[in-house]
JSON list of C-alpha atoms in Angstrom, two decimals:
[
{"chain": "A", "resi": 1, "resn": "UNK", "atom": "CA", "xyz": [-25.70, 8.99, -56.02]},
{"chain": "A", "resi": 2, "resn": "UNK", "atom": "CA", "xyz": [-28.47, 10.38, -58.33]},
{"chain": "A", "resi": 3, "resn": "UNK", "atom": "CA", "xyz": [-31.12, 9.91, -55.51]},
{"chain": "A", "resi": 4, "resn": "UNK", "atom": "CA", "xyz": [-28.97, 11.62, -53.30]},
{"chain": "A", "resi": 5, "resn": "UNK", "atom": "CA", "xyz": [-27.87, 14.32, -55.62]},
{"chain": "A", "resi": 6, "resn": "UNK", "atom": "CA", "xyz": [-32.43, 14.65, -55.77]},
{"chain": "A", "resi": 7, "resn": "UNK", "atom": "CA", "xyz": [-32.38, 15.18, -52.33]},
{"chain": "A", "resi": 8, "resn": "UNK", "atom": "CA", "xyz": [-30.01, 16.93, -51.71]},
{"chain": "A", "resi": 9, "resn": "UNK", "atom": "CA", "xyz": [-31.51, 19.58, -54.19]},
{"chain": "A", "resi": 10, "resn": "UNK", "atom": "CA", "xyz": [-35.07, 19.59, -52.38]},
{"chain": "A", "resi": 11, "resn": "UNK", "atom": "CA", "xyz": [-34.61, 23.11, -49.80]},
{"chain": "A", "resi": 12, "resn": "UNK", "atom": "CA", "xyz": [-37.23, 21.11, -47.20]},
{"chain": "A", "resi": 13, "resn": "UNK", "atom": "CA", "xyz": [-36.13, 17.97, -47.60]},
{"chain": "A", "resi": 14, "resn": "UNK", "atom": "CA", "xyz": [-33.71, 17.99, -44.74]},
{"chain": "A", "resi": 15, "resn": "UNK", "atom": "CA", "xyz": [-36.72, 18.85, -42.08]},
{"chain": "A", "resi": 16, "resn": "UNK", "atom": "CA", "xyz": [-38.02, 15.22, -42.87]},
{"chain": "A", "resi": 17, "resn": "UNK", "atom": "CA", "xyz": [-34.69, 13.67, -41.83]},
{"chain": "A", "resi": 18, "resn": "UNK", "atom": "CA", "xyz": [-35.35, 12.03, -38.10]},
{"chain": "A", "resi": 19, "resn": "UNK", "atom": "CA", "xyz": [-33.61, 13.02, -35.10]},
{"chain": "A", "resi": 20, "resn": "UNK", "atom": "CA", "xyz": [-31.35, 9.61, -35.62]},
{"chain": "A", "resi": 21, "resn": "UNK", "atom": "CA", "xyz": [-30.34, 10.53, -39.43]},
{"chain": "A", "resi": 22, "resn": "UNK", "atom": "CA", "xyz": [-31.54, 8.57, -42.27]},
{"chain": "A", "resi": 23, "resn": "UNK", "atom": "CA", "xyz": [-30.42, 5.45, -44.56]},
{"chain": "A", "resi": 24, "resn": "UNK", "atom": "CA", "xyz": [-31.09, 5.36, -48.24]},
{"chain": "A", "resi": 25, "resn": "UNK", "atom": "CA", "xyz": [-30.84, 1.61, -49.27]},
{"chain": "A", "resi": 26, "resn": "UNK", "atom": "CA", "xyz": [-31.47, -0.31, -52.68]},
{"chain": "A", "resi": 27, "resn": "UNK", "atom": "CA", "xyz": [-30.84, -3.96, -52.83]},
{"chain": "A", "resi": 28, "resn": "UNK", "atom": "CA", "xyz": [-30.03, -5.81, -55.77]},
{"chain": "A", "resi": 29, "resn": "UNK", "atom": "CA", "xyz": [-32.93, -7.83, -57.29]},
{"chain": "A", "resi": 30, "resn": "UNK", "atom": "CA", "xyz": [-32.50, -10.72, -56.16]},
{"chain": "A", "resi": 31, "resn": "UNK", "atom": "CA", "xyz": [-30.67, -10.15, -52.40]},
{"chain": "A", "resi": 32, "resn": "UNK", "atom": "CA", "xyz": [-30.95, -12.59, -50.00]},
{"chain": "A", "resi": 33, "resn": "UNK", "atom": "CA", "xyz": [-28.44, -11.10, -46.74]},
{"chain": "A", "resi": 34, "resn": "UNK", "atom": "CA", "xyz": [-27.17, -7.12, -46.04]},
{"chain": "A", "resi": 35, "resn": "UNK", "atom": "CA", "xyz": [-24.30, -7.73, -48.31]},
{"chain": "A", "resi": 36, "resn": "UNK", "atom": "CA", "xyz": [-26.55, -7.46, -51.38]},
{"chain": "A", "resi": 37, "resn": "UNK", "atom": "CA", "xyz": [-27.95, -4.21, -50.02]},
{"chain": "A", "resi": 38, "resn": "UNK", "atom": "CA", "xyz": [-25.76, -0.70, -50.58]},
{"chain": "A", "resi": 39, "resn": "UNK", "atom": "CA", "xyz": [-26.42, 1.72, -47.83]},
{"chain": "A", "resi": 40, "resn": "UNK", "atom": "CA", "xyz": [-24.67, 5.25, -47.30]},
{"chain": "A", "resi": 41, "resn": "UNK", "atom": "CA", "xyz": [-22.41, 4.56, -44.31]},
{"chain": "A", "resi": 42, "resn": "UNK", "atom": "CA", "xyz": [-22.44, 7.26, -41.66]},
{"chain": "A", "resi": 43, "resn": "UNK", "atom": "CA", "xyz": [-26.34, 8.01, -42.82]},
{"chain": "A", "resi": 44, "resn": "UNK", "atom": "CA", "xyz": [-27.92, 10.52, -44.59]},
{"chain": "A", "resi": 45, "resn": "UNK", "atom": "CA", "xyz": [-27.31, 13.80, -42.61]},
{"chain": "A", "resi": 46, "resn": "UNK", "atom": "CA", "xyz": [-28.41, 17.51, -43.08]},
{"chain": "A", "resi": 47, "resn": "UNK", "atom": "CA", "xyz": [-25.65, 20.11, -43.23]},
{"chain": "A", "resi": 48, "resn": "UNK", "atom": "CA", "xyz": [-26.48, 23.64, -44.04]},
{"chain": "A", "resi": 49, "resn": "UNK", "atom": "CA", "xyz": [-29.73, 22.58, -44.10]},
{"chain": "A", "resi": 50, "resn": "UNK", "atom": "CA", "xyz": [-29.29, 20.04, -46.95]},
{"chain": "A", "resi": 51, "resn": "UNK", "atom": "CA", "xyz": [-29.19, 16.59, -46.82]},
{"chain": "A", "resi": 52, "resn": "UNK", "atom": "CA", "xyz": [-25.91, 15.18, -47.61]},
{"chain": "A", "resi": 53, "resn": "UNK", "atom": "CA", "xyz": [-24.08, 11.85, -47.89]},
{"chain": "A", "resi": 54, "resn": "UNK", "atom": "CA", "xyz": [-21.12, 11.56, -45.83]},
{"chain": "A", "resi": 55, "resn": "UNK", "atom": "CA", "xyz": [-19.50, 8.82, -48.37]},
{"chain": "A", "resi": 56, "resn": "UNK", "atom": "CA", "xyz": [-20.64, 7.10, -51.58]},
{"chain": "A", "resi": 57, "resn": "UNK", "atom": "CA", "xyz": [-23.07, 4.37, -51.11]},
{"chain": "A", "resi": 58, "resn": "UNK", "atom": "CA", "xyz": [-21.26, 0.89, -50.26]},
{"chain": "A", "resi": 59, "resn": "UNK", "atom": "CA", "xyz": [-22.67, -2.77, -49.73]},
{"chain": "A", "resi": 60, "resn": "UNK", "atom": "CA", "xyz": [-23.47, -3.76, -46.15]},
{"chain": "A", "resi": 61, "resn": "UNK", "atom": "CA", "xyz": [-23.69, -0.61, -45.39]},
{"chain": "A", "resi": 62, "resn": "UNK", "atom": "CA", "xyz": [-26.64, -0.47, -43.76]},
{"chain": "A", "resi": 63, "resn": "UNK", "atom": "CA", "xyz": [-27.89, -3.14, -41.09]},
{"chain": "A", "resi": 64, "resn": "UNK", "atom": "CA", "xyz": [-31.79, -1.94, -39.42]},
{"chain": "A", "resi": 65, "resn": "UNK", "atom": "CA", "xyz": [-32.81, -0.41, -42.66]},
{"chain": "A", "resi": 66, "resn": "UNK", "atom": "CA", "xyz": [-31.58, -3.32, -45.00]},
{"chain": "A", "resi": 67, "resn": "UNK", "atom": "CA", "xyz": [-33.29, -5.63, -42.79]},
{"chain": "A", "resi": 68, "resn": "UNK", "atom": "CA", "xyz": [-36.65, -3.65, -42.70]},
{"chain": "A", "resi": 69, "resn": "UNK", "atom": "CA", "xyz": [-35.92, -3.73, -47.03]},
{"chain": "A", "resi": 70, "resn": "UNK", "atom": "CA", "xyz": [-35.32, -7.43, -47.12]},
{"chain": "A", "resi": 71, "resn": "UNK", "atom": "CA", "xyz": [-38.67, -8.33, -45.22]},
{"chain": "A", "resi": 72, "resn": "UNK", "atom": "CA", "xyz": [-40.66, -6.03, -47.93]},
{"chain": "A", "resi": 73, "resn": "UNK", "atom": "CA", "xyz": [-39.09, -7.93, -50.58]},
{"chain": "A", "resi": 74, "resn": "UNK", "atom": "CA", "xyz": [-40.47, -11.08, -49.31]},
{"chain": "A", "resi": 75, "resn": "UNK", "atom": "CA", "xyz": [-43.52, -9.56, -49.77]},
{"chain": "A", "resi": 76, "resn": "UNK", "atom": "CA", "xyz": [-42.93, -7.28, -52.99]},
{"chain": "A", "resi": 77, "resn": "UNK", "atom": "CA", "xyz": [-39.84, -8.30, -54.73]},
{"chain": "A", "resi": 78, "resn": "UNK", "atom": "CA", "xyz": [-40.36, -5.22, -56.64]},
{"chain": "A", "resi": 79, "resn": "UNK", "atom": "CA", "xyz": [-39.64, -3.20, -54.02]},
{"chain": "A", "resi": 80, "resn": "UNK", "atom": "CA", "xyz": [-35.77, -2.47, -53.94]},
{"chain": "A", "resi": 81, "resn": "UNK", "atom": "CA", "xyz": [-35.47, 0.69, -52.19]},
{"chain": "A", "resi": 82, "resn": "UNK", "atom": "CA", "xyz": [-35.94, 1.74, -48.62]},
{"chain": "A", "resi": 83, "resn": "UNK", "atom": "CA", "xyz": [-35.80, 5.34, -46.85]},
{"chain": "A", "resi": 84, "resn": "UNK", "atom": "CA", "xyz": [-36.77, 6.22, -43.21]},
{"chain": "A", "resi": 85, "resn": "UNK", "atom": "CA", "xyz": [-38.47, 9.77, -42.81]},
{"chain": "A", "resi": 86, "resn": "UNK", "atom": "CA", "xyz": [-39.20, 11.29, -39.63]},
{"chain": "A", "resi": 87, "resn": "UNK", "atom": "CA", "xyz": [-42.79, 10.58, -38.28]},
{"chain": "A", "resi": 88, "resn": "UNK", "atom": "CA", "xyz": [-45.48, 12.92, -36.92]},
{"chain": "A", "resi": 89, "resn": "UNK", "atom": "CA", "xyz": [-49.45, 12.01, -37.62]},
{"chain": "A", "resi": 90, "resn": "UNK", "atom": "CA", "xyz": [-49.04, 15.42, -39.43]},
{"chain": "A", "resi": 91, "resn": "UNK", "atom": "CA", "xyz": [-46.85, 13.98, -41.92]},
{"chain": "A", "resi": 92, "resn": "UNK", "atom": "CA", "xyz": [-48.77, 10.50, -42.37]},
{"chain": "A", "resi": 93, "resn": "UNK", "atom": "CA", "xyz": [-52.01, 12.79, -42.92]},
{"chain": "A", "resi": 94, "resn": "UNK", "atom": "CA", "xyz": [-50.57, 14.56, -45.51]},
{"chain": "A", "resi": 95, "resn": "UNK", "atom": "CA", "xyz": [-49.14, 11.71, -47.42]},
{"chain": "A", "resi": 96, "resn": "UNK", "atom": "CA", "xyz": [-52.57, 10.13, -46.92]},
{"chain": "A", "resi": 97, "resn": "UNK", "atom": "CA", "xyz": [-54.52, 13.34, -48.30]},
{"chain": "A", "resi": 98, "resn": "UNK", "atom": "CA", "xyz": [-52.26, 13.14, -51.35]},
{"chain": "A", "resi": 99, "resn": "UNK", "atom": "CA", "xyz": [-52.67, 9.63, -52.44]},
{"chain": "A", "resi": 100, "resn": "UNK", "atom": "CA", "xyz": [-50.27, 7.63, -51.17]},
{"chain": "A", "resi": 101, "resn": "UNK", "atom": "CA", "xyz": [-51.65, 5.00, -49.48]},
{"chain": "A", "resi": 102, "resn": "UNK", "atom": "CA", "xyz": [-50.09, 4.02, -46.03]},
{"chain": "A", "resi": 103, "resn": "UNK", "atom": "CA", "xyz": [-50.08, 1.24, -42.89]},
{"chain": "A", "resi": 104, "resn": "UNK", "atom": "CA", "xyz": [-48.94, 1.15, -39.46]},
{"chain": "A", "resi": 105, "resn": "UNK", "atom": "CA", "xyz": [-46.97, -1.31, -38.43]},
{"chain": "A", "resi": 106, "resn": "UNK", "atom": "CA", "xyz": [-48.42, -3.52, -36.03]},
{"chain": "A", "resi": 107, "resn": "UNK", "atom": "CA", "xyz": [-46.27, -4.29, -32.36]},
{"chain": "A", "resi": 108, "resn": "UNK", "atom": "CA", "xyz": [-46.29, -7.80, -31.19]},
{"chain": "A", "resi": 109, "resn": "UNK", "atom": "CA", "xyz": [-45.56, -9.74, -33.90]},
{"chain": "A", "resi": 110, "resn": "UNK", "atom": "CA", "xyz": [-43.10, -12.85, -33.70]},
{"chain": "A", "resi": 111, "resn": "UNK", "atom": "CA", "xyz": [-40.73, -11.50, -36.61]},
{"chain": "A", "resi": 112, "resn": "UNK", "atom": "CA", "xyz": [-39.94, -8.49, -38.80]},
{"chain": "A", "resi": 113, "resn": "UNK", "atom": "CA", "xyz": [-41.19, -10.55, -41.86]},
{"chain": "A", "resi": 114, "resn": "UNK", "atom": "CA", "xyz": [-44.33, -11.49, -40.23]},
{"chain": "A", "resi": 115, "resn": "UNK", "atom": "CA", "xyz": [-45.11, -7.11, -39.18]},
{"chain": "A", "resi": 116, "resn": "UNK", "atom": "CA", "xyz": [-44.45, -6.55, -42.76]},
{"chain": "A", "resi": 117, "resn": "UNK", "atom": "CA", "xyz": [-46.86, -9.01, -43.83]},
{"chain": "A", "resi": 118, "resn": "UNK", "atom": "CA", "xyz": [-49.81, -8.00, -41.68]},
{"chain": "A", "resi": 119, "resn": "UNK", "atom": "CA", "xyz": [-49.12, -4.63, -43.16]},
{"chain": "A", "resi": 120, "resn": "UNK", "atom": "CA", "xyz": [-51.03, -5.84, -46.90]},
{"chain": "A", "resi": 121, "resn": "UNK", "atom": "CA", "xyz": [-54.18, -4.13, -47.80]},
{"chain": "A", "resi": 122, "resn": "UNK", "atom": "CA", "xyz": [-56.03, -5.92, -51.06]},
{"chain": "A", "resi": 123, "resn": "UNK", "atom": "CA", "xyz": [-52.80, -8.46, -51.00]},
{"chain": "A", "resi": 124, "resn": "UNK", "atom": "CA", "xyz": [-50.84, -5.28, -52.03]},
{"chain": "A", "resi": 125, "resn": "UNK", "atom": "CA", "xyz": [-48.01, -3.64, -49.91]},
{"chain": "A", "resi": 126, "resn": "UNK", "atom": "CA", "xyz": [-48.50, 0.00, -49.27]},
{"chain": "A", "resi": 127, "resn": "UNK", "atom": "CA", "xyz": [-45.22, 2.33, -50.50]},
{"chain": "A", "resi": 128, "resn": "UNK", "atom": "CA", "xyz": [-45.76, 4.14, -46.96]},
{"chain": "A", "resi": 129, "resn": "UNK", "atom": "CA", "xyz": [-45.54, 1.84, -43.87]},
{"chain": "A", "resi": 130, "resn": "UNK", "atom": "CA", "xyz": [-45.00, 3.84, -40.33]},
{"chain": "A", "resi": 131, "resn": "UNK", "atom": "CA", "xyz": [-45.17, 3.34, -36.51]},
{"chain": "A", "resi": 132, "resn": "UNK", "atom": "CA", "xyz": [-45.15, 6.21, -34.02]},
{"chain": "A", "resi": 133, "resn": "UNK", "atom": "CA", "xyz": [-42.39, 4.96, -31.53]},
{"chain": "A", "resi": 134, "resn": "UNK", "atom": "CA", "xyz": [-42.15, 3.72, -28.28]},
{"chain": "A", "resi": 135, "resn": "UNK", "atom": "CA", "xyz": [-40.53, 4.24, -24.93]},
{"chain": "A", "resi": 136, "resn": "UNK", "atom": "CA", "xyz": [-37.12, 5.43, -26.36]},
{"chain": "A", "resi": 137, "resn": "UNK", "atom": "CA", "xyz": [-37.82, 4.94, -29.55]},
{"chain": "A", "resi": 138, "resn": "UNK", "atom": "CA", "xyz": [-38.34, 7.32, -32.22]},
{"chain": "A", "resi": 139, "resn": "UNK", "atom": "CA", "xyz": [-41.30, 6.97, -34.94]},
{"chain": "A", "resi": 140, "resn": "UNK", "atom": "CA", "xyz": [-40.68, 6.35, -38.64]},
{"chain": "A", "resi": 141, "resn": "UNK", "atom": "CA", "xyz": [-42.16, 6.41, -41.49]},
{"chain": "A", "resi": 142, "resn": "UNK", "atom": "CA", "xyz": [-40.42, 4.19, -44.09]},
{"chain": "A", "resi": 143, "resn": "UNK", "atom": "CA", "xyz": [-41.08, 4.89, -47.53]},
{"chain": "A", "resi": 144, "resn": "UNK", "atom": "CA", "xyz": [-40.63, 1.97, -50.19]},
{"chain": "A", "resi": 145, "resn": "UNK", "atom": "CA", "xyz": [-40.08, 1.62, -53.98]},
{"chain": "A", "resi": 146, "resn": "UNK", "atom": "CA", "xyz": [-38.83, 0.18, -57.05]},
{"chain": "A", "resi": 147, "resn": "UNK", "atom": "CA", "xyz": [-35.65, 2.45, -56.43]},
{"chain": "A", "resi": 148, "resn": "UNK", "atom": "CA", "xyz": [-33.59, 4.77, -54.63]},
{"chain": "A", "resi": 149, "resn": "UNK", "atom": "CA", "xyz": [-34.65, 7.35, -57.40]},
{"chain": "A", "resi": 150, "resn": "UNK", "atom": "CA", "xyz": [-38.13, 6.80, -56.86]},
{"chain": "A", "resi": 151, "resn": "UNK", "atom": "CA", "xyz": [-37.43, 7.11, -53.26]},
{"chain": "A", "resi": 152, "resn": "UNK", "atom": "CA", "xyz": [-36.17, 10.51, -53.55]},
{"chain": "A", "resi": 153, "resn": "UNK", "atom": "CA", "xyz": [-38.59, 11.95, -55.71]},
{"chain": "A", "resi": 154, "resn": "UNK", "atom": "CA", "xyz": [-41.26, 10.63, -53.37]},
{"chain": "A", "resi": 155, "resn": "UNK", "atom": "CA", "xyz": [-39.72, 12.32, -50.47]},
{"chain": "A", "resi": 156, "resn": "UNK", "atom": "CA", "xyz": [-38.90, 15.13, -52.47]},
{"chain": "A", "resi": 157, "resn": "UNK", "atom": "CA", "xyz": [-43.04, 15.51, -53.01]},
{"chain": "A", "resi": 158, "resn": "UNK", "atom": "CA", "xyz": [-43.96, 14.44, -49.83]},
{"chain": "A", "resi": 159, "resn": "UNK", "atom": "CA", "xyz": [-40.91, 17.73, -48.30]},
{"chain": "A", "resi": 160, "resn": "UNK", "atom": "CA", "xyz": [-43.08, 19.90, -50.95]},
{"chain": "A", "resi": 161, "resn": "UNK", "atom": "CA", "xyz": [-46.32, 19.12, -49.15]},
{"chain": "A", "resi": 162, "resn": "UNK", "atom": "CA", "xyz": [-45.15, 19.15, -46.04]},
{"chain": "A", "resi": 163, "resn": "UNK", "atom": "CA", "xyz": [-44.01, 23.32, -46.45]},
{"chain": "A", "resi": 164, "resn": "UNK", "atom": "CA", "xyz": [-47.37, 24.31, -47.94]}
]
């Protein structure tokens, strides 16, 4: 709930969350299946303009992010943390002009595993990984790290950025 708590304490942070909510999700170290994977049910929401948890984090919780998670581990174990953010090439530019380094995920590929993978740059996994949408879909940008702490002080920077 600490990651939360961080986010919820960021004013701006809540203009990042996309138009279908958010998941915040950290698996355990070794997780193999969902189960292993806590998840806020109900989403991350804003209220107030705040982003709030509508319940405590719980395992399973999550099913599209946790998935998205367990394919980056396959390629990073070290990566244990997941958060969706909403996209705009505004936001990717920014994140780009600060440092972070980023990828777009590729359509057409056979699996979820095998997107991820083409995603490597120097045989290293960018934190930032994105895609711009689709016919009724709406772009992400899914930000990755060691944990859901991490998570929310990177989206707590990138929120600061963004309202310069």
């Amino acid at each position: 709930m600490e990651a939360v708590k961080q986010l919820a304490d960021c004013p701006d942070a809540a203009k990042l969350l996309p138009e279908i909510r958010s998941n915040l999700v950290m698996a355990l170290a070794d997780a193999k299946n969902i189960s292993e994977i806590a998840g806020i049910p109900g989403r991350l929401t804003e209220v107030f303009g705040r982003i709030t948890a509508p319940a405590y984090p719980a395992w399973g919780a999550s099913k599209n992010t946790a998935r998205i998670l367990l394919a980056v581990m396959k390629v990073d174990p070290s990566r244990r943390a997941a958060m969706e953010i909403k996209y705009s090439e505004q936001v990717i530019e920014i994140i780009q002009a600060h440092g972070l380094k980023t990828a777009l995920l590729p359509s057409g590929c056979e699996s979820l595993e095998q997107t991820i993978h083409s995603c490597l740059i120097d045989q290293q996994l960018p934190p930032v990984l994105y895609t711009a949408g689709g016919w009724a879909r709406e772009g992400a940008i899914i930000i990755t790290a060691v944990d859901a702490v991490e998570i929310a002080h990177m989206v707590s920077n990138i929120a600061a950025w963004c309202s310069q």
